Amino acid sequence: MKRSAVPLFVAVLLVLTVLAACAPAAAPAPAAAPAAPAAATAKTYKDMTLCYPQLGAESDWRTANTASFKETAAKLGVKLIFSDAQQKQENQISAIRACIQQGVNVIALPPVVETGWDAVLTEAKNAKIPVIVVDRSVTADPSLYASHIGSDMVIEGKRAAAELNKLLPNGGNVLELSGTTGSGAAVGRAKGFREALNPNIKIIDSQTGNFTRAEGKPVMEAFLKKYAGQVQGVFFHNDDMAIGAIEAIKAAGIKPGDLKMVSVDGTRGGFQAMIDGWLQADVECNPLLGPQVMDLGLKLMNGETIVKEALTDESVYYPDKAKELLPTRKY
Ligand code: AHR
């Protein structure tokens, strides 16, 4: 027994060795799969340089609009190139040209007036820098800008007319203190006002106060001298002109409520004028556009399609709620 065990072991070993030699070679390790083409990394707010050639600092509305852009940019990490054109279109155009030179990602333009933008908008388009028109409108061909975001100024004018229609059911004479001549805000509000005013209410005069308190006062002084005893109502294109004009109205000995007065903006100053009995309604115009503009700008940087016209949802404020709402007002 002991002598035959060794050859048996050797035979088994031989068989195993032959089997191992005949076994198919192990499959080679698969080659690494070719790398998928790297997906373009989405841009973030920190990649954005936004140009904002603000038109000026004429009103509380404008101050709130500037603050909205500065605060939003700081919060999101957007690099903001801000300038103040001091109500001059040529300053806005120079600021846009400087931004094109710097190669900003997006230009947001609050145009001081409606016309005269075609050349500079074409330059931005040729440089492949999208422009978002903010607040007031432009008459340029819509293919020259990416989007317009702001208020519907015609509807604001219609809302003001609807209030005066209610306040003067038997008709009467009204005055209009208009905003900056040629601005989308003044053109739109004047148009909407005329379209919706009852035929028994007559606009006996209209003068610009350039959206400022400083000019609202003398314009109203001149009106009161010229039309003493002939006026029942006033439409102000913004609260700052109303506040300036109220000084003139007080000085003339007119009491709150003697004239029916409607304004636009819904600023804290406008709310205070309602509380004090001077304004009977204030049509809202929202200046807090920074977050929406930067959101649209980022979408454009990421190649997304954006809406061509984004009009803000707005309402009308009245004296009965003014005291309660004033502390909640952001501008
Ligand atoms: O374009 C918006 C208008 O401009 C606001 O009603 C006014 O207050 C501002 O100056």
CSV table of C-alpha atoms and ligand atoms in Angstrom, one decimal:
chain,number,residue,atom,x,y,z
A,1,MET,CA,0.0,0.0,0.0
A,2,LYS,CA,2.7,2.4,1.0
A,3,ARG,CA,4.7,1.8,-2.3
A,4,SER,CA,1.7,2.4,-4.7
A,5,ALA,CA,0.5,5.8,-3.1
A,6,VAL,CA,3.4,7.8,-4.5
A,7,PRO,CA,2.8,7.1,-8.2
A,8,LEU,CA,-0.9,7.8,-7.8
A,9,PHE,CA,-0.1,11.2,-6.3
A,10,VAL,CA,2.3,11.9,-9.2
A,11,ALA,CA,-0.3,10.9,-11.7
A,12,VAL,CA,-3.0,13.2,-10.2
A,13,LEU,CA,-0.4,16.0,-10.2
A,14,LEU,CA,0.4,15.4,-13.8
A,15,VAL,CA,-3.3,15.5,-14.8
A,16,LEU,CA,-3.9,18.7,-12.9
A,17,THR,CA,-0.9,20.3,-14.6
A,18,VAL,CA,-2.1,19.3,-18.1
A,19,LEU,CA,-5.6,20.6,-17.4
A,20,ALA,CA,-4.2,23.9,-16.1
A,21,ALA,CA,-2.1,24.3,-19.3
A,22,CYS,CA,-5.1,23.7,-21.5
A,23,ALA,CA,-7.4,26.2,-19.7
A,24,PRO,CA,-8.1,29.3,-21.7
A,25,ALA,CA,-5.9,32.3,-20.7
A,26,ALA,CA,-7.6,34.7,-18.3
A,27,ALA,CA,-9.4,37.6,-20.2
A,28,PRO,CA,-7.3,40.7,-20.2
A,29,ALA,CA,-8.6,43.5,-17.9
A,30,PRO,CA,-11.0,45.7,-19.9
A,31,ALA,CA,-9.4,48.9,-21.1
A,32,ALA,CA,-10.6,52.0,-19.3
A,33,ALA,CA,-13.8,53.4,-21.0
A,34,PRO,CA,-13.2,56.5,-23.0
A,35,ALA,CA,-13.9,59.6,-20.9
A,36,ALA,CA,-17.4,61.1,-21.5
A,37,PRO,CA,-17.0,64.6,-23.0
A,38,ALA,CA,-16.9,67.0,-20.0
A,39,ALA,CA,-20.3,68.6,-19.5
A,40,ALA,CA,-19.9,72.5,-19.7
A,41,THR,CA,-19.9,73.7,-16.1
A,42,ALA,CA,-22.9,75.9,-15.4
A,43,LYS,CA,-22.0,79.5,-14.7
A,44,THR,CA,-22.8,80.8,-11.3
A,45,TYR,CA,-23.5,84.4,-10.0
A,46,LYS,CA,-19.8,84.5,-9.0
A,47,ASP,CA,-18.9,84.3,-12.7
A,48,MET,CA,-21.1,87.3,-13.6
A,49,THR,CA,-19.9,90.9,-14.3
A,50,LEU,CA,-23.0,93.0,-14.7
A,51,CYS,CA,-23.0,96.5,-16.0
A,52,TYR,CA,-25.7,98.9,-14.7
A,53,PRO,CA,-25.5,102.4,-16.1
A,54,GLN,CA,-28.1,103.9,-13.8
A,55,LEU,CA,-29.9,106.9,-15.3
A,56,GLY,CA,-29.6,109.2,-12.2
A,57,ALA,CA,-30.8,109.7,-8.7
A,58,GLU,CA,-33.9,111.9,-9.2
A,59,SER,CA,-36.4,110.2,-6.9
A,60,ASP,CA,-36.9,107.9,-3.9
A,61,TRP,CA,-38.0,105.2,-6.4
A,62,ARG,CA,-34.6,105.6,-8.2
A,63,THR,CA,-32.7,105.4,-4.9
A,64,ALA,CA,-34.5,102.2,-4.0
A,65,ASN,CA,-33.8,100.8,-7.5
A,66,THR,CA,-30.0,101.5,-7.1
A,67,ALA,CA,-30.0,99.9,-3.6
A,68,SER,CA,-31.8,96.8,-5.0
A,69,PHE,CA,-29.0,96.3,-7.6
A,70,LYS,CA,-26.1,97.0,-5.2
A,71,GLU,CA,-27.5,94.8,-2.3
A,72,THR,CA,-28.5,91.9,-4.6
A,73,ALA,CA,-25.0,92.0,-6.3
A,74,ALA,CA,-23.3,92.0,-2.9
A,75,LYS,CA,-25.4,89.1,-1.6
A,76,LEU,CA,-25.0,86.9,-4.7
A,77,GLY,CA,-21.3,87.7,-5.4
A,78,VAL,CA,-22.0,89.4,-8.7
A,79,LYS,CA,-19.4,91.9,-9.8
A,80,LEU,CA,-21.4,95.1,-10.4
A,81,ILE,CA,-20.1,97.9,-12.6
A,82,PHE,CA,-22.4,100.8,-11.5
A,83,SER,CA,-22.4,104.3,-12.9
A,84,ASP,CA,-24.8,107.3,-12.5
A,85,ALA,CA,-25.6,109.1,-15.8
A,86,GLN,CA,-27.2,112.2,-14.1
A,87,GLN,CA,-30.2,112.1,-16.4
A,88,LYS,CA,-28.0,112.3,-19.6
A,89,GLN,CA,-28.5,109.7,-22.3
A,90,GLU,CA,-24.9,110.4,-23.7
A,91,ASN,CA,-23.5,109.5,-20.3
A,92,GLN,CA,-25.4,106.2,-20.3
A,93,ILE,CA,-24.1,105.5,-23.9
A,94,SER,CA,-20.5,106.2,-22.8
A,95,ALA,CA,-20.9,103.9,-19.8
A,96,ILE,CA,-22.3,101.1,-22.0
A,97,ARG,CA,-19.3,101.5,-24.4
A,98,ALA,CA,-16.9,101.3,-21.5
A,99,CYS,CA,-18.6,98.1,-20.3
A,100,ILE,CA,-18.4,96.6,-23.8
A,101,GLN,CA,-14.6,97.4,-23.8
A,102,GLN,CA,-14.3,95.6,-20.5
A,103,GLY,CA,-16.1,92.5,-21.8
A,104,VAL,CA,-18.8,92.3,-19.2
A,105,ASN,CA,-21.2,89.3,-19.3
A,106,VAL,CA,-24.5,91.2,-19.2
A,107,ILE,CA,-25.6,94.9,-19.5
A,108,ALA,CA,-28.8,96.0,-17.7
A,109,LEU,CA,-30.0,99.3,-19.1
A,110,PRO,CA,-32.6,101.6,-17.4
A,111,PRO,CA,-33.0,104.0,-20.3
A,112,VAL,CA,-33.5,107.7,-19.4
A,113,VAL,CA,-35.5,108.2,-22.6
A,114,GLU,CA,-37.1,105.8,-25.1
A,115,THR,CA,-35.4,106.7,-28.4
A,116,GLY,CA,-31.8,106.9,-29.6
A,117,TRP,CA,-30.5,103.5,-28.4
A,118,ASP,CA,-30.1,101.6,-31.7
A,119,ALA,CA,-26.4,102.3,-32.4
A,120,VAL,CA,-25.1,101.3,-28.9
A,121,LEU,CA,-27.4,98.3,-28.7
A,122,THR,CA,-26.1,97.1,-32.0
A,123,GLU,CA,-22.5,97.5,-30.7
A,124,ALA,CA,-23.4,95.4,-27.7
A,125,LYS,CA,-25.0,92.8,-29.9
A,126,ASN,CA,-21.9,92.6,-32.2
A,127,ALA,CA,-19.8,92.1,-29.1
A,128,LYS,CA,-22.1,89.3,-28.1
A,129,ILE,CA,-23.0,91.0,-24.8
A,130,PRO,CA,-26.8,90.6,-24.0
A,131,VAL,CA,-28.7,93.7,-22.9
A,132,ILE,CA,-31.6,93.5,-20.5
A,133,VAL,CA,-33.7,96.7,-20.7
A,134,VAL,CA,-34.8,97.6,-17.1
A,135,ASP,CA,-37.7,99.7,-15.8
A,136,ARG,CA,-38.5,102.1,-18.7
A,137,SER,CA,-38.9,100.9,-22.3
A,138,VAL,CA,-37.0,101.7,-25.5
A,139,THR,CA,-38.3,102.1,-29.1
A,140,ALA,CA,-35.3,100.1,-30.6
A,141,ASP,CA,-36.0,96.9,-32.5
A,142,PRO,CA,-36.5,94.1,-30.0
A,143,SER,CA,-33.9,92.0,-31.8
A,144,LEU,CA,-31.3,94.4,-30.3
A,145,TYR,CA,-31.9,93.4,-26.7
A,146,ALA,CA,-32.6,90.2,-24.8
A,147,SER,CA,-35.5,91.2,-22.6
A,148,HIS,CA,-37.4,94.1,-21.1
A,149,ILE,CA,-38.2,93.9,-17.4
A,150,GLY,CA,-40.2,96.6,-15.6
A,151,SER,CA,-43.6,98.1,-15.1
A,152,ASP,CA,-46.4,98.5,-17.6
A,153,MET,CA,-46.4,102.3,-17.6
A,154,VAL,CA,-49.6,102.5,-19.8
A,155,ILE,CA,-51.5,100.5,-17.2
A,156,GLU,CA,-50.2,102.7,-14.4
A,157,GLY,CA,-51.7,105.7,-16.3
A,158,LYS,CA,-55.0,103.9,-16.7
A,159,ARG,CA,-55.1,103.0,-13.1
A,160,ALA,CA,-54.5,106.7,-12.1
A,161,ALA,CA,-57.3,107.7,-14.5
A,162,ALA,CA,-59.7,105.1,-13.0
A,163,GLU,CA,-59.0,106.6,-9.5
A,164,LEU,CA,-59.8,110.2,-10.7
A,165,ASN,CA,-62.9,108.9,-12.5
A,166,LYS,CA,-64.1,107.6,-9.1
A,167,LEU,CA,-63.0,110.7,-7.2
A,168,LEU,CA,-64.6,113.2,-9.6
A,169,PRO,CA,-67.9,111.4,-10.7
A,170,ASN,CA,-69.4,114.7,-11.9
A,171,GLY,CA,-66.3,115.6,-13.9
A,172,GLY,CA,-64.0,118.6,-13.6
A,173,ASN,CA,-60.6,120.0,-14.5
A,174,VAL,CA,-57.4,118.3,-13.7
A,175,LEU,CA,-53.7,119.1,-14.0
A,176,GLU,CA,-50.9,116.7,-14.9
A,177,LEU,CA,-47.3,116.9,-13.5
A,178,SER,CA,-45.5,114.7,-16.0
A,179,GLY,CA,-42.2,112.9,-15.7
A,180,THR,CA,-39.1,113.4,-17.8
A,181,THR,CA,-40.0,114.3,-21.3
A,182,GLY,CA,-39.4,111.4,-23.7
A,183,SER,CA,-39.0,108.8,-21.0
A,184,GLY,CA,-40.9,105.5,-21.3
A,185,ALA,CA,-42.5,106.2,-17.9
A,186,ALA,CA,-43.9,109.6,-18.8
A,187,VAL,CA,-44.9,108.6,-22.3
A,188,GLY,CA,-46.7,105.5,-21.1
A,189,ARG,CA,-48.4,107.1,-18.1
A,190,ALA,CA,-49.6,110.0,-20.2
A,191,LYS,CA,-51.0,107.7,-22.8
A,192,GLY,CA,-52.8,105.4,-20.4
A,193,PHE,CA,-54.2,108.3,-18.5
A,194,ARG,CA,-55.7,109.9,-21.6
A,195,GLU,CA,-57.1,106.6,-22.8
A,196,ALA,CA,-59.0,105.8,-19.5
A,197,LEU,CA,-60.1,109.2,-18.3
A,198,ASN,CA,-63.8,109.9,-18.4
A,199,PRO,CA,-64.8,112.4,-21.1
A,200,ASN,CA,-66.3,114.7,-18.4
A,201,ILE,CA,-62.8,115.2,-16.9
A,202,LYS,CA,-60.6,117.7,-18.8
A,203,ILE,CA,-56.8,117.9,-18.6
A,204,ILE,CA,-56.4,121.7,-18.6
A,205,ASP,CA,-52.6,121.7,-18.5
A,206,SER,CA,-49.6,119.3,-18.4
A,207,GLN,CA,-46.0,120.3,-17.5
A,208,THR,CA,-42.9,118.3,-16.7
A,209,GLY,CA,-41.4,118.3,-13.2
A,210,ASN,CA,-38.7,115.8,-14.3
A,211,PHE,CA,-39.7,113.3,-11.6
A,212,THR,CA,-38.1,115.5,-8.9
A,213,ARG,CA,-39.4,117.3,-5.7
A,214,ALA,CA,-37.3,120.3,-6.6
A,215,GLU,CA,-39.2,120.8,-9.9
A,216,GLY,CA,-42.6,119.6,-8.7
A,217,LYS,CA,-42.9,122.6,-6.4
A,218,PRO,CA,-42.4,125.5,-8.8
A,219,VAL,CA,-44.5,123.8,-11.5
A,220,MET,CA,-47.4,123.5,-9.0
A,221,GLU,CA,-46.9,127.1,-7.8
A,222,ALA,CA,-47.2,128.3,-11.4
A,223,PHE,CA,-50.3,126.1,-12.0
A,224,LEU,CA,-52.0,127.5,-8.9
A,225,LYS,CA,-51.4,131.0,-9.9
A,226,LYS,CA,-52.7,130.4,-13.5
A,227,TYR,CA,-55.7,128.3,-12.6
A,228,ALA,CA,-56.8,129.5,-9.2
A,229,GLY,CA,-60.2,128.2,-8.4
A,230,GLN,CA,-60.5,126.2,-11.7
A,231,VAL,CA,-59.0,122.9,-10.7
A,232,GLN,CA,-60.5,119.9,-9.1
A,233,GLY,CA,-57.8,117.2,-9.4
A,234,VAL,CA,-54.2,116.5,-10.1
A,235,PHE,CA,-52.3,113.5,-11.6
A,236,PHE,CA,-48.7,113.3,-10.6
A,237,HIS,CA,-46.4,110.9,-12.6
A,238,ASN,CA,-44.5,110.2,-9.4
A,239,ASP,CA,-44.5,110.7,-5.6
A,240,ASP,CA,-41.5,113.0,-5.5
A,241,MET,CA,-43.2,115.6,-7.7
A,242,ALA,CA,-46.3,115.2,-5.6
A,243,ILE,CA,-44.4,115.8,-2.4
A,244,GLY,CA,-42.8,118.9,-3.9
A,245,ALA,CA,-46.1,120.1,-5.2
A,246,ILE,CA,-47.8,119.6,-1.8
A,247,GLU,CA,-45.5,122.2,-0.3
A,248,ALA,CA,-46.8,124.7,-2.9
A,249,ILE,CA,-50.4,123.6,-2.3
A,250,LYS,CA,-50.1,124.1,1.5
A,251,ALA,CA,-48.5,127.5,1.0
A,252,ALA,CA,-51.5,128.5,-1.2
A,253,GLY,CA,-53.8,127.7,1.8
A,254,ILE,CA,-55.5,124.7,0.1
A,255,LYS,CA,-56.6,122.0,2.6
A,256,PRO,CA,-56.1,118.2,2.3
A,257,GLY,CA,-59.0,116.8,0.2
A,258,ASP,CA,-59.9,120.1,-1.5
A,259,LEU,CA,-58.1,118.8,-4.6
A,260,LYS,CA,-58.4,115.1,-5.5
A,261,MET,CA,-54.9,113.9,-6.1
A,262,VAL,CA,-53.4,110.7,-7.4
A,263,SER,CA,-49.8,109.7,-7.8
A,264,VAL,CA,-47.6,106.9,-8.9
A,265,ASP,CA,-44.8,104.8,-7.1
A,266,GLY,CA,-46.0,103.9,-3.7
A,267,THR,CA,-43.0,105.1,-1.8
A,268,ARG,CA,-42.9,105.8,1.9
A,269,GLY,CA,-43.3,109.5,1.1
A,270,GLY,CA,-46.4,108.7,-1.0
A,271,PHE,CA,-47.8,106.7,1.9
A,272,GLN,CA,-47.2,109.6,4.3
A,273,ALA,CA,-49.0,111.9,1.9
A,274,MET,CA,-52.0,109.5,1.9
A,275,ILE,CA,-51.9,109.4,5.7
A,276,ASP,CA,-51.9,113.2,5.8
A,277,GLY,CA,-54.9,113.4,3.5
A,278,TRP,CA,-53.2,114.9,0.4
A,279,LEU,CA,-53.2,111.9,-1.9
A,280,GLN,CA,-56.4,109.8,-2.4
A,281,ALA,CA,-54.6,107.0,-4.2
A,282,ASP,CA,-51.0,105.9,-5.1
A,283,VAL,CA,-50.5,103.6,-8.1
A,284,GLU,CA,-47.7,101.1,-7.4
A,285,CYS,CA,-44.5,101.0,-9.4
A,286,ASN,CA,-42.0,98.5,-8.0
A,287,PRO,CA,-38.3,99.5,-8.2
A,288,LEU,CA,-36.9,96.3,-6.5
A,289,LEU,CA,-35.8,94.7,-9.8
A,290,GLY,CA,-32.2,93.6,-8.9
A,291,PRO,CA,-32.9,89.9,-8.1
A,292,GLN,CA,-35.0,89.3,-11.2
A,293,VAL,CA,-32.5,91.0,-13.5
A,294,MET,CA,-29.6,89.0,-12.1
A,295,ASP,CA,-31.6,85.8,-12.4
A,296,LEU,CA,-32.3,86.5,-16.1
A,297,GLY,CA,-28.7,87.5,-16.6
A,298,LEU,CA,-27.4,84.2,-15.2
A,299,LYS,CA,-29.9,82.3,-17.5
A,300,LEU,CA,-28.5,84.1,-20.5
A,301,MET,CA,-24.9,83.3,-19.5
A,302,ASN,CA,-25.9,79.6,-19.3
A,303,GLY,CA,-27.5,79.7,-22.8
A,304,GLU,CA,-31.1,79.5,-21.5
A,305,THR,CA,-34.0,81.1,-23.3
A,306,ILE,CA,-35.6,83.9,-21.3
A,307,VAL,CA,-38.9,85.8,-21.5
A,308,LYS,CA,-38.8,88.8,-23.9
A,309,GLU,CA,-41.0,91.0,-21.7
A,310,ALA,CA,-41.4,90.5,-17.9
A,311,LEU,CA,-43.9,93.1,-16.5
A,312,THR,CA,-44.2,93.4,-12.8
A,313,ASP,CA,-47.5,92.6,-11.1
A,314,GLU,CA,-48.6,95.8,-9.3
A,315,SER,CA,-51.6,97.3,-7.6
A,316,VAL,CA,-53.0,100.5,-6.2
A,317,TYR,CA,-52.7,101.7,-2.6
A,318,TYR,CA,-55.3,103.8,-0.6
A,319,PRO,CA,-55.3,106.0,2.5
A,320,ASP,CA,-57.4,103.6,4.6
A,321,LYS,CA,-54.5,101.0,4.7
A,322,ALA,CA,-51.6,103.5,4.4
A,323,LYS,CA,-50.9,103.7,8.2
A,324,GLU,CA,-50.9,100.0,8.6
A,325,LEU,CA,-48.7,99.3,5.5
A,326,LEU,CA,-46.2,102.2,5.9
A,327,PRO,CA,-43.9,100.3,8.4
A,328,THR,CA,-43.8,97.4,5.9
A,329,ARG,CA,-42.7,99.4,2.9
A,330,LYS,CA,-39.2,98.7,1.6
A,331,TYR,CA,-38.9,102.0,-0.3
B,1,AHR,O1,-39.1,104.9,-14.4
B,1,AHR,C1,-39.7,104.9,-13.2
B,1,AHR,C2,-39.9,106.2,-12.7
B,1,AHR,O2,-38.7,106.9,-12.6
B,1,AHR,C3,-40.5,106.3,-11.3
B,1,AHR,O3,-41.9,106.4,-11.3
B,1,AHR,C4,-40.0,107.6,-10.9
B,1,AHR,O4,-40.2,107.9,-9.5
B,1,AHR,C5,-38.6,107.5,-11.3
B,1,AHR,O5,-37.9,108.6,-11.2
